[in-house]
Short mmCIF file of C-alpha atoms in Angstrom, two decimals:
data_model
loop_
_atom_site.label_atom_id
_atom_site.label_comp_id
_atom_site.label_asym_id
_atom_site.label_seq_id
_atom_site.Cartn_x
_atom_site.Cartn_y
_atom_site.Cartn_z
CA MET A 1 34.84 9.52 5.16
CA SER A 2 34.19 9.31 8.89
CA SER A 3 31.00 7.96 10.40
CA ALA A 4 30.18 11.47 11.61
CA GLU A 5 30.29 12.70 8.03
CA LEU A 6 28.13 9.84 6.90
CA GLY A 7 25.54 10.83 9.48
CA LYS A 8 25.15 14.28 7.96
CA SER A 9 23.64 13.09 4.70
CA THR A 10 20.43 11.77 6.09
CA LEU A 11 17.71 13.50 4.13
CA PRO A 12 15.63 11.08 2.05
CA GLY A 13 16.24 13.05 -1.13
CA ASP A 14 20.04 13.03 -0.79
CA PRO A 15 22.17 10.49 -2.67
CA PRO A 16 23.75 7.85 -0.43
CA PRO A 17 27.24 8.85 0.65
CA GLU A 18 30.22 6.73 -0.23
CA GLY A 19 30.59 3.95 2.32
CA ALA A 20 26.93 4.01 3.42
CA PRO A 21 25.44 0.76 4.80
CA PRO A 22 24.62 -1.58 1.90
CA GLY A 23 21.12 -2.77 2.80
CA GLY A 24 20.06 -5.93 0.93
CA ARG A 25 18.89 -9.35 2.05
CA ARG A 26 21.47 -9.73 4.78
CA ALA A 27 20.38 -6.42 6.29
CA ILE A 28 16.72 -7.44 6.14
CA ALA A 29 17.47 -10.77 7.85
CA VAL A 30 19.43 -9.22 10.71
CA TRP A 31 17.03 -6.31 11.13
CA SER A 32 14.11 -8.75 11.20
CA ILE A 33 15.54 -10.43 14.31
CA GLY A 34 15.66 -7.09 16.09
CA VAL A 35 12.11 -6.31 14.97
CA ALA A 36 10.97 -9.72 16.23
CA VAL A 37 12.23 -8.74 19.68
CA TYR A 38 10.28 -5.49 19.48
CA PHE A 39 7.21 -7.42 18.29
CA VAL A 40 7.27 -9.59 21.42
CA ALA A 41 7.93 -6.57 23.65
CA VAL A 42 4.80 -4.86 22.29
CA ILE A 43 2.72 -7.99 22.92
CA PHE A 44 3.82 -7.93 26.54
CA ARG A 45 3.45 -4.13 26.85
CA THR A 46 -0.12 -4.10 25.55
CA SER A 47 -1.26 -7.32 27.21
CA LEU A 48 -2.80 -5.35 30.06
CA GLY A 49 -4.98 -3.47 27.56
CA VAL A 50 -7.12 -6.57 27.00
CA ALA A 51 -6.91 -7.63 30.66
CA GLY A 52 -7.76 -4.36 32.40
CA LEU A 53 -11.19 -5.41 33.66
CA ASP A 54 -9.84 -8.84 34.63
CA ALA A 55 -6.96 -7.22 36.51
CA ALA A 56 -9.39 -5.01 38.43
CA ASP A 57 -11.31 -8.10 39.52
CA ARG A 58 -8.21 -10.19 40.24
CA PHE A 59 -6.51 -7.61 42.43
CA HIS A 60 -9.68 -5.90 43.74
CA VAL A 61 -8.68 -2.38 42.66
CA GLY A 62 -10.46 0.70 41.28
CA ALA A 63 -9.77 2.91 38.28
CA SER A 64 -6.90 4.89 39.82
CA ALA A 65 -5.09 1.78 41.06
CA LEU A 66 -5.69 0.05 37.75
CA SER A 67 -4.19 2.96 35.84
CA THR A 68 -1.13 2.72 38.13
CA PHE A 69 -0.14 -0.51 36.34
CA SER A 70 0.27 1.27 33.04
CA ILE A 71 1.54 4.50 34.57
CA LEU A 72 4.35 2.72 36.40
CA GLN A 73 5.21 0.71 33.30
CA LEU A 74 5.37 3.87 31.19
CA LEU A 75 7.19 5.81 33.92
CA VAL A 76 9.95 3.23 33.89
CA TYR A 77 9.89 3.14 30.08
CA ALA A 78 10.14 6.92 29.72
CA GLY A 79 12.75 7.25 32.45
CA MET A 80 14.93 4.64 30.76
CA GLN A 81 14.96 6.24 27.31
CA ILE A 82 18.03 8.45 27.67
CA PRO A 83 20.02 5.83 29.66
CA VAL A 84 19.11 3.22 27.04
CA GLY A 85 20.11 5.57 24.22
CA LEU A 86 23.48 6.08 25.88
CA LEU A 87 23.87 2.33 26.40
CA VAL A 88 23.07 1.61 22.76
CA ASP A 89 25.62 4.19 21.61
CA ARG A 90 28.19 2.74 23.99
CA LEU A 91 27.56 -1.03 24.08
CA GLY A 92 25.86 -1.70 20.77
CA THR A 93 22.49 -3.11 19.81
CA LYS A 94 22.95 -6.80 20.53
CA ARG A 95 23.93 -6.45 24.16
CA VAL A 96 21.20 -3.95 24.99
CA LEU A 97 18.50 -5.97 23.21
CA GLY A 98 19.64 -9.11 25.01
CA ILE A 99 19.31 -7.43 28.41
CA GLY A 100 15.90 -6.10 27.38
CA VAL A 101 14.58 -9.52 26.37
CA VAL A 102 15.59 -11.07 29.68
CA LEU A 103 13.96 -8.27 31.67
CA PHE A 104 10.62 -8.12 29.85
CA THR A 105 10.31 -11.92 29.76
CA VAL A 106 10.88 -12.18 33.51
CA GLY A 107 8.41 -9.33 34.00
CA GLN A 108 5.70 -11.05 31.96
CA LEU A 109 6.27 -14.32 33.77
CA GLY A 110 6.14 -12.58 37.13
CA PHE A 111 2.87 -10.89 36.19
CA ALA A 112 1.40 -14.30 35.41
CA PHE A 113 2.06 -15.60 38.92
CA SER A 114 1.65 -12.40 40.95
CA PRO A 115 -0.60 -13.13 43.94
CA THR A 116 -0.96 -9.49 45.05
CA TYR A 117 -1.30 -6.02 43.59
CA GLY A 118 2.19 -5.06 44.82
CA THR A 119 4.00 -7.95 43.16
CA ALA A 120 2.03 -7.35 39.96
CA LEU A 121 3.17 -3.71 39.99
CA ALA A 122 6.79 -4.78 40.40
CA SER A 123 6.44 -7.19 37.49
CA ARG A 124 5.03 -4.49 35.19
CA ALA A 125 7.88 -2.17 36.18
CA LEU A 126 10.42 -4.86 35.24
CA LEU A 127 8.58 -5.42 31.98
CA GLY A 128 8.66 -1.69 31.24
CA CYS A 129 12.41 -1.60 31.87
CA GLY A 130 13.05 -4.38 29.36
CA ASP A 131 10.57 -2.96 26.86
CA ALA A 132 12.40 0.39 27.02
CA MET A 133 15.49 -1.23 25.54
CA THR A 134 13.88 -2.51 22.36
CA PHE A 135 12.66 0.24 20.05
CA ILE A 136 15.72 2.51 20.24
CA SER A 137 17.89 -0.54 19.60
CA VAL A 138 15.83 -1.44 16.53
CA LEU A 139 16.11 2.11 15.20
CA ARG A 140 19.87 1.99 15.71
CA LEU A 141 20.02 -1.38 13.96
CA GLY A 142 18.23 0.12 10.96
CA THR A 143 20.69 3.03 10.68
CA ARG A 144 23.62 0.59 10.82
CA TRP A 145 22.32 -1.79 8.17
CA PHE A 146 20.38 0.41 5.71
CA PRO A 147 21.25 3.59 3.76
CA ALA A 148 20.00 6.79 5.37
CA ARG A 149 17.49 7.46 2.59
CA ARG A 150 15.65 4.32 3.71
CA GLY A 151 15.34 5.64 7.26
CA PRO A 152 11.70 6.84 7.18
CA MET A 153 10.40 3.62 5.63
CA VAL A 154 12.51 1.38 7.89
CA ALA A 155 11.24 3.23 10.98
CA GLN A 156 7.61 3.04 9.84
CA LEU A 157 7.96 -0.69 9.11
CA ALA A 158 9.35 -1.22 12.61
CA GLY A 159 6.34 0.62 14.02
CA LEU A 160 4.04 -1.47 11.82
CA VAL A 161 5.50 -4.71 13.19
CA GLY A 162 5.03 -3.34 16.69
CA MET A 163 1.37 -2.75 15.95
CA ALA A 164 1.15 -6.33 14.74
CA GLY A 165 2.24 -7.27 18.26
CA ASN A 166 -0.62 -5.16 19.54
CA LEU A 167 -2.92 -7.07 17.22
CA VAL A 168 -1.75 -10.36 18.74
CA SER A 169 -2.62 -9.01 22.19
CA THR A 170 -6.05 -7.91 21.02
CA LEU A 171 -6.98 -11.07 19.14
CA VAL A 172 -4.94 -13.96 20.54
CA LEU A 173 -4.05 -13.10 24.12
CA ALA A 174 -7.56 -11.85 24.86
CA ARG A 175 -9.01 -15.20 23.78
CA LEU A 176 -6.41 -17.15 25.73
CA LEU A 177 -7.13 -15.06 28.79
CA HIS A 178 -10.80 -15.91 28.74
CA GLY A 179 -10.18 -19.48 27.57
CA ILE A 180 -7.39 -20.88 29.75
CA GLY A 181 -7.21 -18.26 32.49
CA TRP A 182 -4.89 -15.53 33.72
CA THR A 183 -1.84 -17.54 34.80
CA ALA A 184 -1.69 -19.89 31.82
CA ALA A 185 -2.22 -17.09 29.29
CA PHE A 186 0.49 -14.78 30.63
CA ALA A 187 2.96 -17.55 31.43
CA GLY A 188 2.46 -19.14 28.02
CA SER A 189 3.05 -15.85 26.24
CA ALA A 190 6.36 -15.47 28.10
CA LEU A 191 7.74 -18.35 26.02
CA ALA A 192 7.89 -15.99 23.05
CA GLY A 193 10.58 -14.04 24.90
CA VAL A 194 12.72 -17.18 25.18
CA VAL A 195 12.41 -17.83 21.44
CA VAL A 196 13.53 -14.34 20.36
CA LEU A 197 16.39 -14.41 22.88
CA VAL A 198 17.77 -17.55 21.22
CA LEU A 199 17.49 -15.97 17.75
CA LEU A 200 19.19 -12.81 18.98
CA VAL A 201 22.12 -14.62 20.57
CA LEU A 202 22.71 -16.85 17.55
CA PHE A 203 22.17 -14.55 14.57
CA LEU A 204 21.99 -10.82 15.36
CA LYS A 205 24.98 -8.60 14.53
CA ASP A 206 25.36 -4.92 15.34
CA HIS A 207 26.59 -3.81 11.92
CA PRO A 208 27.76 -5.13 8.52
CA GLU A 209 31.40 -6.08 8.05
CA GLY A 210 33.48 -3.03 7.31
CA HIS A 211 30.95 -0.65 8.84
CA ALA A 212 31.95 -0.74 12.50
CA PRO A 213 31.30 2.56 14.28
CA GLU A 214 34.20 4.67 15.41
CA PRO A 215 35.26 3.80 18.98
CA VAL A 216 33.97 6.12 21.66
CA PRO A 217 37.07 7.91 23.03
CA HIS A 218 35.86 8.42 26.59
CA GLN A 219 33.49 6.82 29.01
CA GLY A 220 31.87 8.10 32.18
CA ALA A 221 29.98 11.14 33.39
CA ALA A 222 31.66 13.54 30.97
CA TYR A 223 30.71 11.34 28.01
CA VAL A 224 27.11 11.13 29.21
CA ARG A 225 26.85 14.90 29.61
CA ARG A 226 28.35 15.52 26.17
CA GLN A 227 26.01 13.08 24.44
CA ILE A 228 22.86 14.46 26.08
CA ALA A 229 23.85 18.11 25.73
CA ALA A 230 24.88 17.79 22.09
CA SER A 231 21.68 15.96 21.17
CA TRP A 232 19.46 18.40 23.07
CA ARG A 233 21.12 21.45 21.47
CA GLU A 234 19.82 20.33 18.09
CA PRO A 235 16.38 21.88 17.41
CA GLY A 236 15.51 18.78 15.38
CA THR A 237 15.86 16.58 18.47
CA ARG A 238 13.58 18.80 20.51
CA LEU A 239 11.07 19.09 17.67
CA GLY A 240 11.12 15.31 17.33
CA LEU A 241 10.35 14.94 21.03
CA TRP A 242 7.33 17.26 20.82
CA VAL A 243 6.00 15.66 17.65
CA HIS A 244 6.22 12.28 19.37
CA PHE A 245 4.65 13.74 22.54
CA THR A 246 1.67 15.25 20.71
CA THR A 247 0.84 12.46 18.27
CA GLN A 248 1.35 9.15 20.05
CA PHE A 249 -0.51 9.30 23.34
CA PRO A 250 -4.23 9.33 22.32
CA ALA A 251 -3.97 5.90 20.71
CA MET A 252 -1.52 4.61 23.31
CA VAL A 253 -3.89 5.46 26.17
CA PHE A 254 -6.81 3.93 24.28
CA LEU A 255 -5.04 0.68 23.46
CA LEU A 256 -2.95 0.31 26.58
CA LEU A 257 -5.74 0.57 29.15
CA TRP A 258 -8.78 2.81 28.78
CA GLY A 259 -10.19 1.90 25.36
CA LEU A 260 -11.95 -1.28 26.40
CA PRO A 261 -13.52 0.18 29.59
CA PHE A 262 -14.63 3.28 27.64
CA LEU A 263 -16.29 1.25 24.90
CA VAL A 264 -17.91 -1.24 27.29
CA GLU A 265 -18.90 0.95 30.24
CA ALA A 266 -19.45 4.35 28.60
CA GLN A 267 -20.68 3.28 25.17
CA GLY A 268 -22.58 0.13 26.16
CA LEU A 269 -20.82 -2.21 23.75
CA SER A 270 -20.15 -5.88 24.34
CA ARG A 271 -16.60 -7.02 24.94
CA GLY A 272 -16.55 -8.67 21.54
CA THR A 273 -17.60 -5.51 19.72
CA ALA A 274 -15.19 -3.39 21.76
CA GLY A 275 -12.39 -5.81 20.94
CA GLY A 276 -13.25 -5.45 17.26
CA LEU A 277 -12.87 -1.67 17.50
CA LEU A 278 -9.52 -2.02 19.24
CA THR A 279 -8.48 -4.28 16.41
CA LEU A 280 -9.56 -1.60 13.95
CA VAL A 281 -7.17 0.87 15.61
CA VAL A 282 -4.32 -1.58 15.11
CA LEU A 283 -5.21 -2.39 11.49
CA SER A 284 -5.57 1.29 10.68
CA ASN A 285 -2.18 1.93 12.25
CA MET A 286 -0.56 -0.69 10.03
CA ALA A 287 -2.15 0.66 6.85
CA VAL A 288 -1.44 4.31 7.63
CA GLY A 289 2.15 3.49 8.58
CA LEU A 290 2.88 2.20 5.08
CA VAL A 291 1.31 5.29 3.51
CA TYR A 292 3.11 7.77 5.79
CA GLY A 293 6.46 6.05 5.23
CA GLN A 294 6.12 6.28 1.45
CA ILE A 295 4.97 9.90 1.54
CA ILE A 296 7.81 11.07 3.77
CA ALA A 297 10.45 9.13 1.84
CA ARG A 298 9.38 10.93 -1.36
CA HIS A 299 8.28 14.30 0.03
CA HIS A 300 10.38 15.34 3.00
CA ALA A 301 8.43 18.56 3.52
CA ALA A 302 5.28 16.51 4.27
CA ARG A 303 6.50 15.54 7.75
CA LEU A 304 5.04 18.44 9.72
CA PRO A 305 1.73 18.70 7.80
CA LEU A 306 1.15 14.96 8.36
CA ALA A 307 1.90 15.25 12.08
CA LEU A 308 -0.25 18.33 12.67
CA GLY A 309 -3.02 16.97 10.45
CA THR A 310 -3.14 13.79 12.52
CA VAL A 311 -3.35 15.80 15.74
CA GLY A 312 -6.17 17.93 14.36
CA ALA A 313 -8.17 14.95 13.09
CA THR A 314 -7.74 13.10 16.38
CA ALA A 315 -8.88 16.10 18.42
CA ALA A 316 -11.91 16.66 16.17
CA LEU A 317 -13.07 13.03 16.39
CA TRP A 318 -12.58 12.86 20.16
CA ALA A 319 -14.56 16.08 20.59
CA ALA A 320 -17.38 14.79 18.39
CA THR A 321 -17.52 11.48 20.29
CA LEU A 322 -17.41 12.94 23.80
CA ALA A 323 -19.87 15.75 23.03
CA TYR A 324 -22.38 13.59 21.15
CA PRO A 325 -25.85 14.59 22.44
CA ALA A 326 -27.20 11.05 22.89
CA GLU A 327 -26.28 8.69 25.73
CA HIS A 328 -24.07 6.64 23.41
CA ALA A 329 -22.19 7.74 20.31
CA PRO A 330 -23.36 5.97 17.12
CA MET A 331 -21.32 3.05 15.86
CA TRP A 332 -20.24 4.86 12.68
CA LEU A 333 -18.66 7.62 14.79
CA LEU A 334 -16.83 5.12 16.98
CA VAL A 335 -15.55 3.36 13.85
CA VAL A 336 -14.24 6.63 12.40
CA LEU A 337 -12.68 7.55 15.75
CA CYS A 338 -10.82 4.24 15.93
CA ALA A 339 -9.69 4.51 12.31
CA VAL A 340 -8.27 7.99 12.97
CA LEU A 341 -6.62 6.85 16.22
CA GLY A 342 -4.77 4.35 14.05
CA ALA A 343 -2.85 7.23 12.47
CA CYS A 344 -1.37 8.31 15.81
CA GLY A 345 1.38 5.68 15.88
CA PRO A 346 2.67 6.39 12.35
CA ALA A 347 2.51 10.13 13.02
CA SER A 348 4.63 9.68 16.16
CA MET A 349 7.32 8.00 14.06
CA ILE A 350 7.73 11.30 12.22
CA GLY A 351 9.41 12.60 15.37
CA PHE A 352 12.39 10.34 14.65
CA ASP A 353 12.54 11.73 11.11
CA PHE A 354 13.28 15.14 12.65
CA ALA A 355 15.83 13.83 15.17
CA ARG A 356 17.67 11.49 12.79
CA PRO A 357 19.08 14.07 10.34
CA ALA A 358 19.94 16.41 13.21
CA ASN A 359 22.47 14.01 14.79
CA PRO A 360 25.51 12.02 13.58
CA PRO A 361 25.60 8.19 13.95
CA GLU A 362 27.41 8.25 17.29
CA ARG A 363 24.51 10.17 18.84
CA GLN A 364 21.60 8.37 17.16
CA GLY A 365 20.76 6.26 20.20
CA THR A 366 20.80 9.21 22.59
CA ALA A 367 18.74 11.41 20.24
CA SER A 368 16.23 8.63 19.66
CA GLY A 369 15.92 8.13 23.41
CA ILE A 370 15.15 11.81 23.96
CA THR A 371 12.57 11.73 21.16
CA ASN A 372 10.98 8.53 22.36
CA MET A 373 10.41 9.97 25.83
CA GLY A 374 7.84 12.39 24.46
CA GLY A 375 4.92 10.15 23.68
CA PHE A 376 5.39 7.97 26.73
CA VAL A 377 5.52 10.93 29.11
CA ALA A 378 2.29 12.19 27.52
CA SER A 379 0.72 8.74 27.73
CA MET A 380 1.71 8.31 31.37
CA THR A 381 0.31 11.73 32.26
CA THR A 382 -2.97 11.07 30.48
CA LEU A 383 -3.40 7.59 31.94
CA PHE A 384 -3.04 9.06 35.42
CA ALA A 385 -5.34 12.00 34.69
CA ILE A 386 -8.09 9.76 33.29
CA GLY A 387 -7.94 7.41 36.26
CA VAL A 388 -8.10 10.23 38.79
CA LEU A 389 -10.91 12.03 36.94
CA LEU A 390 -12.95 8.83 36.60
CA ASP A 391 -12.78 8.25 40.34
CA ALA A 392 -13.49 11.92 41.09
CA THR A 393 -16.49 12.22 38.74
CA GLY A 394 -18.12 8.83 39.27
CA ASP A 395 -16.89 7.38 35.95
CA ASP A 396 -17.71 10.38 33.75
CA TYR A 397 -15.68 9.41 30.68
CA ALA A 398 -16.46 12.64 28.83
CA VAL A 399 -14.74 14.70 31.53
CA ALA A 400 -11.89 12.21 32.00
CA PHE A 401 -11.02 11.91 28.31
CA SER A 402 -11.08 15.70 27.87
CA SER A 403 -7.59 15.68 29.39
CA VAL A 404 -6.42 14.59 25.93
CA PHE A 405 -7.04 18.08 24.57
CA VAL A 406 -4.85 19.77 27.19
CA LEU A 407 -1.75 17.79 26.27
CA GLN A 408 -2.43 18.19 22.55
CA ALA A 409 -2.55 21.97 22.97
CA VAL A 410 0.74 22.00 24.88
CA GLY A 411 2.43 19.83 22.24
CA VAL A 412 1.18 21.83 19.25
CA ALA A 413 2.41 25.08 20.83
CA GLN A 414 5.91 23.62 21.20
CA ILE A 415 5.93 22.23 17.65
CA LEU A 416 5.02 25.62 16.21
CA ARG A 417 7.70 27.28 18.33
CA LEU A 418 10.51 24.98 17.16
CA ARG A 419 9.61 24.24 13.54
CA LYS A 420 11.47 27.12 11.86
CA ARG A 421 14.69 26.68 13.84
CA ALA A 422 14.73 22.95 13.12
CA ALA A 423 14.10 23.48 9.40
CA ARG A 424 16.87 26.08 9.13
CA ARG A 425 19.38 23.88 10.96
CA GLU A 426 18.47 20.86 8.83
CA ARG A 427 19.03 22.85 5.62
CA GLU A 428 22.43 23.98 6.89
CA ARG A 429 23.50 20.41 7.65
CA SER A 430 22.25 19.18 4.28
CA VAL A 431 24.19 21.85 2.37
CA ALA A 432 27.33 21.19 4.42
CA SER A 433 27.14 17.43 3.79
CA ARG A 434 26.73 17.90 0.04
CA VAL A 435 29.77 20.17 -0.07
CA GLU A 436 31.89 17.72 1.93
CA THR A 437 30.95 14.73 -0.24
CA VAL A 438 31.95 16.41 -3.52
CA HIS A 439 35.23 14.94 -4.76
CA VAL A 440 37.31 17.56 -6.62
CA PRO A 441 39.95 16.05 -9.00
CA VAL A 442 43.52 17.31 -8.47
#
């Protein structure tokens, strides 16, 4: 059976095809190295979230300029997704992850020593470029080392480890920042990149023995066009992009930059209390990720209800918080808001569960790159909108954060438009794969 045929039987309820990746301890060990790289990348990506107010003071910038740090980082990240997907499909996981580690480590180190706003921006762009190479590579590593039926849980576990990196930023890096200062904190954290690079070079392998992917027959512009066009033609890829777009960005915007200023300046909380609420978002994400992964692995039809339910709950809690009649929302409401925001990350992973069964193994990187663009484009747009609206309204957070609802409405409309076509195409592929894997005695 070819690798393309193996890629067709990807629904969690299907039996593993003959020749599927074995999984096991070896797979866990190799996959863990890739996840460790992603863990460090998330620490670096979210480090600005706990340093936003310090960065404003250090570089003497306002809300719009401050948001430019994260916007540029996400712009580079989003813009790199399809090129990275193509690189992963062409070069393999190890090479792309290695390049990514070097780039995001240099970016974090440069941010530590940046004397001006311009050099700090360049450093965050470099960091975003390296960060862009990690998650798609980890997803590809999972499909190469684990049976397809494990895909939803493997993806959710990768997301959970990423949120653990966010937790390190919130708890550890924030304390280092205020304890030993800007340069020492960011430069010291860059050492983690060196450690995972050594582990990657020594121990990571792209695939188990006997499971090498089929060689790509052609390279160049024609290959790039074919990969992108074939992935985009699948309704499941486009649905995955819009699910990712609609679910991820509210929590990303909150954790990456605007959560701490909102809680401190708009809600009157201390930095310590605000940091505790940011931590709650991360912990909720980790808990919900385990639950969502188990549910989807056992009940494939739950994907869309979980995604849309998360969007609805997020919108309802944001509306209640922003429209609360008193000057400050009560603590219980902020706690519930942060707990619900924690579901955004796991819900965004559902996007990959639509794209994965829609594409064969040789297109998994490209399809994942297209899907992964969604949430980061939405996050970048919202970060910019909030910064501009804060400056335009004199720091009216209620008006600024209302931009969240606009993007949610756009995303839900696209999800509803594509859901039936994606479901029909997925059923067709599932039936075809079952027919092809039946061995008739002669």
